Short mmCIF file of N, CA and C in Angstrom, two decimals:
data_model
loop_
_atom_site.label_atom_id
_atom_site.label_comp_id
_atom_site.label_asym_id
_atom_site.label_seq_id
_atom_site.Cartn_x
_atom_site.Cartn_y
_atom_site.Cartn_z
N ASN A 188 3.30 -7.19 -43.67
CA ASN A 188 4.59 -6.31 -43.81
C ASN A 188 4.99 -5.99 -42.31
N GLU A 189 4.09 -5.45 -41.41
CA GLU A 189 4.31 -4.81 -39.84
C GLU A 189 5.03 -6.12 -39.27
N ILE A 190 3.97 -6.90 -39.16
CA ILE A 190 4.46 -8.37 -38.57
C ILE A 190 5.96 -8.74 -38.99
N THR A 191 5.86 -8.90 -40.07
CA THR A 191 7.46 -9.34 -40.66
C THR A 191 8.39 -8.58 -39.94
N ASP A 192 8.33 -7.14 -40.21
CA ASP A 192 9.60 -6.08 -39.96
C ASP A 192 9.72 -6.49 -38.40
N LEU A 193 8.46 -6.33 -37.64
CA LEU A 193 8.77 -6.61 -36.23
C LEU A 193 9.46 -8.07 -35.44
N LEU A 194 9.03 -8.96 -36.30
CA LEU A 194 9.47 -10.23 -35.95
C LEU A 194 11.14 -10.34 -36.26
N TYR A 195 11.45 -9.82 -37.65
CA TYR A 195 12.88 -9.89 -37.96
C TYR A 195 13.74 -9.01 -37.42
N SER A 196 13.16 -7.88 -36.47
CA SER A 196 13.96 -6.99 -35.70
C SER A 196 14.12 -7.26 -34.55
N GLN A 197 13.97 -8.66 -34.17
CA GLN A 197 14.27 -9.31 -32.81
C GLN A 197 15.37 -10.09 -32.97
N ASN A 198 16.47 -9.86 -32.12
CA ASN A 198 17.66 -10.84 -32.21
C ASN A 198 17.63 -12.23 -31.84
N TRP A 199 16.37 -12.80 -31.34
CA TRP A 199 16.01 -14.17 -31.19
C TRP A 199 15.50 -14.89 -32.45
N MET A 200 15.05 -13.98 -33.35
CA MET A 200 14.42 -14.54 -34.66
C MET A 200 15.34 -14.81 -35.61
N GLU A 201 15.17 -16.22 -36.24
CA GLU A 201 16.13 -16.77 -37.20
C GLU A 201 15.22 -16.36 -38.68
N TRP A 202 14.13 -17.28 -38.47
CA TRP A 202 13.24 -17.24 -39.65
C TRP A 202 11.87 -17.55 -39.06
N PHE A 203 10.93 -17.41 -39.96
CA PHE A 203 9.56 -17.70 -39.69
C PHE A 203 8.89 -18.00 -41.06
N ILE A 204 7.81 -18.67 -40.77
CA ILE A 204 6.55 -19.15 -41.89
C ILE A 204 5.42 -18.69 -41.58
N ALA A 205 4.49 -18.12 -42.32
CA ALA A 205 3.13 -17.55 -41.83
C ALA A 205 2.01 -18.15 -42.94
N GLU A 206 1.39 -18.80 -42.37
CA GLU A 206 0.20 -19.63 -43.28
C GLU A 206 -1.06 -18.89 -42.85
N ALA A 207 -1.74 -18.30 -44.08
CA ALA A 207 -3.13 -17.89 -43.56
C ALA A 207 -4.21 -18.93 -43.92
N ASN A 208 -5.27 -19.09 -43.31
CA ASN A 208 -6.46 -19.96 -43.46
C ASN A 208 -7.69 -19.42 -43.19
N THR A 209 -8.53 -19.68 -43.51
CA THR A 209 -10.17 -19.32 -43.18
C THR A 209 -10.85 -20.67 -42.36
N GLU A 210 -11.56 -20.67 -41.33
CA GLU A 210 -12.04 -21.38 -40.75
C GLU A 210 -13.56 -21.14 -40.47
N GLY A 211 -14.21 -22.49 -40.43
CA GLY A 211 -15.83 -22.31 -40.17
C GLY A 211 -16.56 -21.69 -41.06
N GLU A 212 -17.98 -21.71 -40.88
CA GLU A 212 -19.00 -21.11 -41.54
C GLU A 212 -18.63 -19.52 -41.53
N GLU A 213 -18.19 -18.93 -40.70
CA GLU A 213 -18.00 -17.46 -40.54
C GLU A 213 -16.78 -17.13 -41.25
N MET A 214 -16.11 -17.98 -41.53
CA MET A 214 -14.75 -17.48 -42.39
C MET A 214 -13.75 -16.84 -41.74
N ASN A 215 -13.64 -17.23 -40.39
CA ASN A 215 -12.55 -16.39 -39.50
C ASN A 215 -11.19 -16.80 -40.02
N LEU A 216 -10.28 -15.80 -40.31
CA LEU A 216 -9.13 -15.70 -40.61
C LEU A 216 -8.04 -16.18 -39.60
N VAL A 217 -7.38 -17.27 -39.88
CA VAL A 217 -6.46 -17.86 -39.01
C VAL A 217 -5.01 -17.90 -39.42
N ILE A 218 -4.23 -17.50 -38.74
CA ILE A 218 -2.67 -17.27 -39.17
C ILE A 218 -1.70 -18.04 -38.32
N ASP A 219 -1.24 -18.96 -38.87
CA ASP A 219 -0.34 -20.03 -38.15
C ASP A 219 0.86 -19.57 -38.42
N PHE A 220 1.77 -19.49 -37.50
CA PHE A 220 3.51 -19.20 -37.47
C PHE A 220 4.22 -19.96 -37.18
N GLU A 221 5.14 -20.61 -37.82
CA GLU A 221 6.02 -21.69 -37.68
C GLU A 221 7.40 -20.72 -37.49
N VAL A 222 7.88 -20.71 -36.13
CA VAL A 222 8.86 -19.72 -35.98
C VAL A 222 10.26 -20.61 -35.71
N HIS A 223 11.25 -20.31 -36.11
CA HIS A 223 12.59 -20.84 -35.81
C HIS A 223 13.44 -19.86 -35.07
N GLU A 224 13.63 -20.05 -33.75
CA GLU A 224 14.73 -19.01 -33.00
C GLU A 224 16.20 -19.24 -33.15
N THR A 225 16.95 -18.32 -32.81
CA THR A 225 18.25 -18.25 -33.07
C THR A 225 18.66 -18.93 -31.92
N PRO A 226 19.80 -19.74 -32.12
CA PRO A 226 20.33 -20.67 -30.98
C PRO A 226 20.95 -19.83 -30.05
N TYR A 227 20.92 -20.52 -28.64
CA TYR A 227 21.57 -19.68 -27.78
C TYR A 227 23.01 -20.19 -27.68
N VAL A 228 24.11 -19.39 -27.29
CA VAL A 228 25.30 -19.89 -27.09
C VAL A 228 25.48 -20.60 -25.69
N ASN A 229 25.84 -21.90 -26.13
CA ASN A 229 25.77 -22.79 -24.91
C ASN A 229 27.47 -22.57 -24.07
N SER A 230 28.47 -22.36 -25.10
CA SER A 230 29.76 -22.30 -24.38
C SER A 230 30.41 -21.57 -25.46
N VAL A 231 31.54 -20.99 -24.93
CA VAL A 231 32.61 -20.57 -25.84
C VAL A 231 34.09 -21.17 -25.43
N ASN A 232 34.83 -21.78 -26.13
CA ASN A 232 36.01 -22.08 -25.69
C ASN A 232 37.13 -21.58 -26.67
N ILE A 233 38.12 -21.33 -26.03
CA ILE A 233 39.33 -20.86 -26.78
C ILE A 233 40.33 -22.23 -26.46
N VAL A 234 40.89 -22.45 -27.49
CA VAL A 234 41.89 -23.77 -27.34
C VAL A 234 42.90 -23.33 -28.22
N GLY A 235 44.30 -24.05 -27.89
CA GLY A 235 45.70 -23.89 -28.51
C GLY A 235 46.37 -22.64 -28.16
N ASN A 236 45.78 -21.71 -27.08
CA ASN A 236 46.39 -20.69 -26.61
C ASN A 236 47.23 -21.00 -25.06
N ASN A 237 48.74 -20.82 -25.43
CA ASN A 237 49.41 -21.33 -24.33
C ASN A 237 50.27 -20.21 -23.58
N LYS A 238 50.40 -19.33 -24.29
CA LYS A 238 50.87 -17.83 -23.66
C LYS A 238 50.00 -16.77 -23.09
N ILE A 239 48.39 -16.77 -23.48
CA ILE A 239 47.59 -15.97 -23.25
C ILE A 239 46.36 -16.54 -22.45
N ARG A 240 46.23 -16.19 -21.22
CA ARG A 240 44.81 -17.10 -20.65
C ARG A 240 43.65 -16.77 -21.28
N SER A 241 42.95 -17.87 -21.41
CA SER A 241 41.72 -17.84 -21.90
C SER A 241 40.59 -16.84 -21.37
N SER A 242 40.86 -16.63 -20.09
CA SER A 242 39.95 -15.36 -19.39
C SER A 242 40.39 -14.29 -20.08
N ALA A 243 41.58 -13.94 -20.32
CA ALA A 243 42.27 -12.32 -21.02
C ALA A 243 41.49 -12.39 -22.21
N LEU A 244 41.33 -13.74 -22.98
CA LEU A 244 41.07 -13.50 -24.40
C LEU A 244 39.65 -13.44 -24.53
N SER A 245 38.73 -14.05 -23.51
CA SER A 245 37.42 -13.73 -23.57
C SER A 245 36.93 -12.35 -23.48
N GLU A 246 37.68 -11.68 -22.69
CA GLU A 246 37.53 -10.27 -22.45
C GLU A 246 37.20 -9.25 -24.06
N VAL A 247 38.39 -9.82 -24.79
CA VAL A 247 38.34 -9.27 -26.06
C VAL A 247 37.19 -9.85 -26.76
N LEU A 248 36.29 -10.87 -26.86
CA LEU A 248 35.22 -11.25 -27.63
C LEU A 248 34.00 -10.58 -27.36
N ASP A 249 33.26 -10.45 -28.30
CA ASP A 249 31.70 -9.66 -28.35
C ASP A 249 31.02 -10.89 -28.24
N ILE A 250 31.21 -12.20 -28.17
CA ILE A 250 30.24 -13.35 -28.10
C ILE A 250 30.54 -13.87 -26.63
N SER A 251 29.17 -14.34 -26.03
CA SER A 251 29.65 -15.24 -24.73
C SER A 251 28.26 -16.07 -24.32
N LYS A 252 28.66 -17.04 -23.40
CA LYS A 252 27.91 -17.73 -23.14
C LYS A 252 26.23 -17.18 -22.73
N GLY A 253 25.17 -17.37 -23.25
CA GLY A 253 23.78 -16.83 -22.77
C GLY A 253 23.58 -15.87 -24.19
N ASP A 254 24.34 -15.54 -24.95
CA ASP A 254 24.05 -14.53 -26.01
C ASP A 254 23.21 -15.49 -27.27
N PHE A 255 22.52 -14.80 -27.98
CA PHE A 255 22.01 -15.39 -29.03
C PHE A 255 22.90 -15.38 -30.30
N PHE A 256 22.97 -16.47 -30.61
CA PHE A 256 24.19 -17.04 -31.72
C PHE A 256 24.02 -16.15 -33.14
N ASN A 257 25.16 -15.53 -33.53
CA ASN A 257 24.90 -15.00 -34.83
C ASN A 257 26.21 -15.27 -35.64
N TYR A 258 25.88 -16.10 -36.71
CA TYR A 258 26.76 -16.59 -37.66
C TYR A 258 28.00 -15.71 -38.06
N THR A 259 27.59 -14.49 -38.62
CA THR A 259 28.50 -13.51 -39.13
C THR A 259 29.47 -13.14 -37.96
N ALA A 260 29.09 -13.16 -36.61
CA ALA A 260 29.93 -12.34 -35.72
C ALA A 260 31.01 -13.69 -35.27
N LEU A 261 30.90 -14.77 -35.67
CA LEU A 261 31.96 -15.91 -35.48
C LEU A 261 33.03 -15.25 -36.43
N GLY A 262 33.35 -15.10 -37.34
CA GLY A 262 34.48 -14.40 -38.26
C GLY A 262 35.00 -13.27 -37.58
N SER A 263 33.97 -12.19 -37.16
CA SER A 263 34.67 -10.79 -36.60
C SER A 263 35.47 -11.13 -35.25
N ASN A 264 34.86 -12.12 -34.32
CA ASN A 264 35.46 -12.59 -33.12
C ASN A 264 36.73 -13.10 -33.17
N ALA A 265 36.85 -14.00 -34.35
CA ALA A 265 38.21 -14.54 -34.63
C ALA A 265 39.31 -13.35 -34.98
N ILE A 266 38.87 -12.29 -35.80
CA ILE A 266 39.65 -11.38 -36.00
C ILE A 266 39.92 -10.65 -34.74
N LEU A 267 39.09 -10.28 -34.09
CA LEU A 267 39.47 -9.70 -32.68
C LEU A 267 40.50 -10.43 -31.77
N LEU A 268 40.45 -11.50 -31.79
CA LEU A 268 41.28 -12.68 -31.01
C LEU A 268 42.47 -12.42 -31.84
N GLU A 269 42.65 -12.37 -33.32
CA GLU A 269 44.04 -12.30 -33.82
C GLU A 269 44.45 -10.99 -33.60
N ASN A 270 43.89 -9.92 -33.59
CA ASN A 270 44.45 -8.37 -33.16
C ASN A 270 44.68 -8.36 -31.94
N ASP A 271 44.00 -8.85 -31.08
CA ASP A 271 44.77 -8.85 -29.58
C ASP A 271 46.20 -9.40 -29.55
N TYR A 272 46.43 -10.50 -30.19
CA TYR A 272 47.73 -11.40 -30.50
C TYR A 272 48.53 -10.61 -31.26
N LEU A 273 48.36 -10.00 -32.36
CA LEU A 273 49.06 -8.98 -33.01
C LEU A 273 49.69 -7.95 -32.21
N SER A 274 48.73 -7.50 -31.42
CA SER A 274 49.07 -6.28 -30.44
C SER A 274 50.29 -6.82 -29.52
N LYS A 275 50.30 -8.06 -28.96
CA LYS A 275 51.33 -8.68 -28.17
C LYS A 275 52.36 -9.17 -29.09
N GLY A 276 52.88 -8.83 -30.08
CA GLY A 276 53.88 -9.38 -30.79
C GLY A 276 53.86 -10.58 -31.66
N TYR A 277 52.46 -11.32 -31.57
CA TYR A 277 52.56 -12.74 -32.24
C TYR A 277 52.13 -12.34 -33.81
N ARG A 278 53.07 -12.27 -34.63
CA ARG A 278 52.69 -11.82 -36.03
C ARG A 278 52.34 -12.94 -36.63
N ASP A 279 52.68 -14.35 -36.30
CA ASP A 279 52.18 -15.19 -37.01
C ASP A 279 50.86 -16.01 -36.75
N VAL A 280 49.95 -15.49 -35.85
CA VAL A 280 48.89 -15.89 -34.97
C VAL A 280 47.77 -16.43 -36.18
N THR A 281 47.22 -17.49 -36.00
CA THR A 281 45.78 -17.97 -36.87
C THR A 281 44.72 -18.11 -35.64
N VAL A 282 43.59 -18.09 -36.02
CA VAL A 282 42.45 -18.20 -35.19
C VAL A 282 41.55 -18.85 -36.13
N GLU A 283 40.80 -20.06 -35.87
CA GLU A 283 40.12 -20.70 -36.77
C GLU A 283 38.62 -20.76 -35.78
N PRO A 284 37.71 -20.25 -36.26
CA PRO A 284 36.44 -20.21 -35.48
C PRO A 284 35.65 -21.35 -36.13
N SER A 285 34.84 -22.07 -35.06
CA SER A 285 33.87 -23.04 -35.46
C SER A 285 32.81 -23.15 -34.49
N TYR A 286 31.71 -24.03 -34.83
CA TYR A 286 30.73 -24.17 -34.04
C TYR A 286 30.11 -25.31 -34.13
N GLU A 287 29.33 -25.95 -33.21
CA GLU A 287 28.40 -26.96 -33.20
C GLU A 287 27.12 -26.81 -32.77
N LEU A 288 26.24 -27.18 -33.55
CA LEU A 288 24.74 -26.99 -33.07
C LEU A 288 24.18 -27.85 -32.59
N ASP A 289 23.57 -28.10 -31.20
CA ASP A 289 22.88 -29.21 -30.77
C ASP A 289 21.16 -29.04 -31.03
N GLU A 290 20.77 -29.50 -32.29
CA GLU A 290 19.23 -29.24 -32.70
C GLU A 290 18.53 -29.68 -31.80
N ALA A 291 18.46 -30.61 -30.91
CA ALA A 291 17.66 -31.01 -29.76
C ALA A 291 17.18 -29.77 -28.80
N THR A 292 18.42 -29.06 -28.29
CA THR A 292 18.28 -27.93 -27.62
C THR A 292 18.24 -26.37 -28.04
N ASN A 293 18.72 -26.57 -29.39
CA ASN A 293 18.98 -25.23 -30.24
C ASN A 293 19.96 -24.49 -29.28
N ARG A 294 21.08 -25.04 -29.04
CA ARG A 294 22.30 -24.41 -28.35
C ARG A 294 23.33 -24.53 -29.27
N VAL A 295 24.30 -23.70 -29.30
CA VAL A 295 25.53 -23.67 -30.06
C VAL A 295 26.68 -23.90 -28.92
N SER A 296 27.74 -24.44 -29.19
CA SER A 296 28.86 -24.45 -28.43
C SER A 296 29.94 -23.77 -29.83
N VAL A 297 30.58 -22.67 -29.08
CA VAL A 297 31.45 -22.12 -30.06
C VAL A 297 33.04 -22.29 -29.96
N LYS A 298 33.86 -22.63 -30.67
CA LYS A 298 35.27 -22.65 -30.51
C LYS A 298 36.35 -22.21 -31.25
N PHE A 299 37.17 -21.38 -30.48
CA PHE A 299 38.05 -20.85 -31.57
C PHE A 299 39.33 -21.36 -31.37
N ASP A 300 39.99 -22.05 -32.32
CA ASP A 300 41.13 -22.71 -32.33
C ASP A 300 42.34 -21.82 -32.80
N VAL A 301 43.21 -21.44 -31.57
CA VAL A 301 44.41 -20.61 -31.79
C VAL A 301 45.60 -21.34 -32.22
N ASN A 302 46.20 -20.77 -33.36
CA ASN A 302 47.66 -21.49 -33.56
C ASN A 302 48.54 -20.01 -33.12
N GLU A 303 49.25 -20.19 -31.88
CA GLU A 303 49.54 -18.53 -31.27
C GLU A 303 51.18 -18.37 -32.38
N GLY A 304 51.87 -19.21 -32.73
CA GLY A 304 53.12 -19.09 -33.48
C GLY A 304 54.08 -18.62 -32.41
N LYS A 305 54.96 -17.79 -33.05
CA LYS A 305 56.20 -17.17 -32.29
C LYS A 305 55.84 -15.92 -31.72
N GLN A 306 56.21 -15.22 -30.61
CA GLN A 306 56.20 -14.12 -30.35
C GLN A 306 57.42 -13.41 -30.44
N TYR A 307 57.35 -12.07 -31.37
CA TYR A 307 58.53 -11.17 -31.40
C TYR A 307 58.71 -10.24 -30.64
N LYS A 308 59.97 -9.83 -30.34
CA LYS A 308 60.40 -8.82 -29.52
C LYS A 308 61.33 -8.00 -30.07
N VAL A 309 61.32 -6.49 -29.82
CA VAL A 309 62.42 -5.76 -30.43
C VAL A 309 63.72 -5.74 -29.23
N ARG A 310 64.51 -6.25 -29.90
CA ARG A 310 65.73 -6.54 -29.12
C ARG A 310 66.69 -5.00 -29.24
N GLU A 311 66.73 -4.42 -30.08
CA GLU A 311 67.63 -3.26 -30.29
C GLU A 311 66.76 -2.52 -31.40
N ILE A 312 66.84 -1.10 -31.16
CA ILE A 312 66.39 -0.17 -32.53
C ILE A 312 67.71 0.89 -32.81
N LEU A 313 67.97 0.75 -34.03
CA LEU A 313 69.24 1.47 -34.57
C LEU A 313 68.84 2.43 -35.54
N PHE A 314 69.64 3.36 -35.88
CA PHE A 314 69.37 4.47 -36.69
C PHE A 314 70.77 4.76 -37.36
N GLU A 315 70.68 4.59 -38.77
CA GLU A 315 71.76 4.84 -39.39
C GLU A 315 71.90 6.13 -40.64
N ASN A 316 73.16 6.63 -40.59
CA ASN A 316 73.13 8.09 -41.68
C ASN A 316 72.35 8.98 -41.00
N ILE A 317 72.38 9.42 -39.35
CA ILE A 317 71.41 10.45 -39.01
C ILE A 317 72.41 11.39 -38.84
N SER A 318 72.22 12.58 -39.07
CA SER A 318 73.16 13.93 -38.50
C SER A 318 72.45 14.98 -38.05
N GLY A 319 72.87 15.73 -37.12
CA GLY A 319 71.94 16.80 -36.70
C GLY A 319 71.05 16.41 -35.46
N VAL A 320 70.78 15.20 -35.36
CA VAL A 320 69.80 14.71 -34.26
C VAL A 320 70.34 13.53 -33.78
N SER A 321 70.11 13.11 -32.54
CA SER A 321 70.70 11.98 -31.73
C SER A 321 69.60 10.93 -31.93
N ALA A 322 70.17 9.68 -31.83
CA ALA A 322 69.35 8.54 -31.83
C ALA A 322 68.32 8.40 -30.55
N LYS A 323 68.82 8.92 -29.54
CA LYS A 323 67.97 9.27 -28.25
C LYS A 323 66.89 10.18 -28.44
N GLU A 324 67.02 11.01 -29.25
CA GLU A 324 65.78 12.19 -29.60
C GLU A 324 65.00 11.50 -30.56
N LEU A 325 65.32 10.70 -31.45
CA LEU A 325 64.46 10.00 -32.59
C LEU A 325 63.58 8.78 -31.89
N ASN A 326 64.59 8.21 -30.90
CA ASN A 326 63.73 7.03 -30.04
C ASN A 326 62.61 7.52 -29.24
N LYS A 327 62.62 8.84 -28.71
CA LYS A 327 61.51 9.47 -27.97
C LYS A 327 60.38 9.76 -28.94
N LEU A 328 60.57 9.75 -30.22
CA LEU A 328 59.27 9.85 -31.14
C LEU A 328 58.74 8.54 -31.44
N LEU A 329 59.17 7.57 -30.95
CA LEU A 329 58.80 6.26 -31.37
C LEU A 329 57.82 5.53 -30.27
N LYS A 330 56.71 4.75 -31.00
CA LYS A 330 56.02 3.81 -29.97
C LYS A 330 56.56 2.55 -29.80
N THR A 331 57.41 2.18 -30.83
CA THR A 331 57.87 0.95 -30.67
C THR A 331 59.28 0.93 -29.70
N LYS A 332 59.33 0.14 -28.84
CA LYS A 332 60.49 0.25 -27.78
C LYS A 332 61.10 -1.00 -27.80
N ALA A 333 62.54 -0.95 -27.70
CA ALA A 333 63.30 -2.30 -27.34
C ALA A 333 62.94 -3.18 -26.07
N LYS A 334 63.20 -4.37 -25.88
CA LYS A 334 62.73 -4.96 -24.56
C LYS A 334 63.75 -4.49 -23.47
N SER A 335 63.17 -4.37 -22.58
CA SER A 335 63.79 -3.87 -21.38
C SER A 335 63.05 -4.29 -19.92
N PHE A 336 63.82 -3.83 -18.72
CA PHE A 336 63.04 -4.27 -17.50
C PHE A 336 61.78 -3.69 -17.55
N PHE A 337 61.65 -2.38 -18.34
CA PHE A 337 60.51 -1.69 -18.08
C PHE A 337 59.39 -1.77 -19.36
N ASN A 338 59.92 -2.42 -20.34
CA ASN A 338 59.02 -2.46 -21.34
C ASN A 338 59.05 -4.17 -21.92
N ALA A 339 57.86 -4.49 -22.34
CA ALA A 339 57.76 -5.73 -23.22
C ALA A 339 58.57 -5.88 -24.40
N GLY A 340 58.79 -4.85 -25.18
CA GLY A 340 59.36 -4.91 -26.39
C GLY A 340 58.74 -5.82 -27.50
N ASN A 341 57.37 -5.72 -27.33
CA ASN A 341 56.65 -6.64 -28.31
C ASN A 341 56.83 -5.81 -29.63
N LEU A 342 57.13 -6.63 -30.65
CA LEU A 342 56.99 -6.07 -32.09
C LEU A 342 55.81 -6.08 -32.70
N VAL A 343 54.90 -4.83 -33.07
CA VAL A 343 53.56 -4.74 -33.50
C VAL A 343 53.97 -4.00 -34.62
N GLU A 344 53.42 -4.63 -35.78
CA GLU A 344 53.96 -4.16 -37.23
C GLU A 344 53.09 -3.01 -37.49
N SER A 345 52.04 -2.58 -36.98
CA SER A 345 51.30 -1.45 -37.30
C SER A 345 51.98 -0.13 -36.82
N THR A 346 52.69 -0.62 -35.65
CA THR A 346 53.10 0.58 -34.77
C THR A 346 54.62 0.72 -35.40
N ILE A 347 55.11 -0.02 -36.28
CA ILE A 347 56.31 0.44 -37.08
C ILE A 347 56.13 1.27 -38.10
N TYR A 348 54.81 1.38 -38.61
CA TYR A 348 54.66 2.46 -39.90
C TYR A 348 53.94 3.61 -39.19
N GLU A 349 53.59 3.69 -37.88
CA GLU A 349 53.43 4.86 -37.09
C GLU A 349 54.66 5.55 -36.97
N ASP A 350 55.54 4.87 -36.48
CA ASP A 350 56.86 5.39 -35.94
C ASP A 350 57.52 5.90 -37.42
N GLU A 351 57.48 5.16 -38.38
CA GLU A 351 58.24 5.67 -39.78
C GLU A 351 57.52 7.20 -40.00
N ALA A 352 55.96 7.23 -39.78
CA ALA A 352 55.27 8.44 -40.00
C ALA A 352 55.78 9.63 -39.25
N SER A 353 56.14 9.18 -38.06
CA SER A 353 56.40 10.18 -36.89
C SER A 353 57.92 10.79 -37.21
N ILE A 354 58.82 9.95 -37.72
CA ILE A 354 60.35 10.16 -37.92
C ILE A 354 60.04 11.02 -39.35
N ILE A 355 59.28 10.89 -40.47
CA ILE A 355 59.08 11.56 -41.62
C ILE A 355 58.88 12.89 -41.07
N SER A 356 57.73 13.12 -40.51
CA SER A 356 57.14 14.24 -39.79
C SER A 356 58.14 15.14 -39.25
N TYR A 357 59.02 14.47 -38.32
CA TYR A 357 59.81 15.31 -37.46
C TYR A 357 60.93 15.89 -38.56
N TYR A 358 61.44 15.07 -39.57
CA TYR A 358 62.27 15.52 -40.47
C TYR A 358 61.79 16.69 -41.57
N ALA A 359 60.52 16.70 -41.59
CA ALA A 359 59.72 17.56 -42.45
C ALA A 359 59.43 18.84 -41.65
N THR A 360 59.57 18.93 -40.66
CA THR A 360 59.30 20.27 -40.05
C THR A 360 60.62 21.23 -39.37
#
C-alpha cells in the first residue's frame, strides 16, 4: 500500500502493475513493476483566434509545453480561454479542446479550436424613469462603460449583474 500511495502521488505516474514472484531455491521475493508514465505535453496550439494573439491567450492557460499531460485539465483550460474571451465582450465564443497522443514518444499535442464569434460593445447607457438622481451619478456606480476614446466598452454579461446590484443597493440606502 505504501508503494502504491507513493507511486500514484507522483504527477508523472498514470498507472502501474506490480507482480510478485519467488525465485531460486532460497525463494527470494522479486517484484516486477510495469509502469506507464503520463505523457509530456509536446505542444499547445490555439487555432481560430483572429482578434486576440495566441501569446496573450497562452498566458491564461494552466497547461504548457513540457508539462505532464492531465486529461481533466484539458476541459478546465478551455473554460479559462472562454472566460478570457467573455471578459473582452465575446459573448458567443466557443472553445473545443482536443489532443493527439504519439504513443511511440509518449508525447501529446494539445489543440484549442476557438470560434470567437462577434465582439459586443456598449454604445450607450440609458436610464429611464429616474428622479432625484442624475444619470451621471448612476453611471459612476457602474463597472460597465460605454465605448469611448478612453474605454473599450466591452459588454461583459457578469458585470451587468454587478451593476444592477450596485444600483439596487444605491436606491436601498
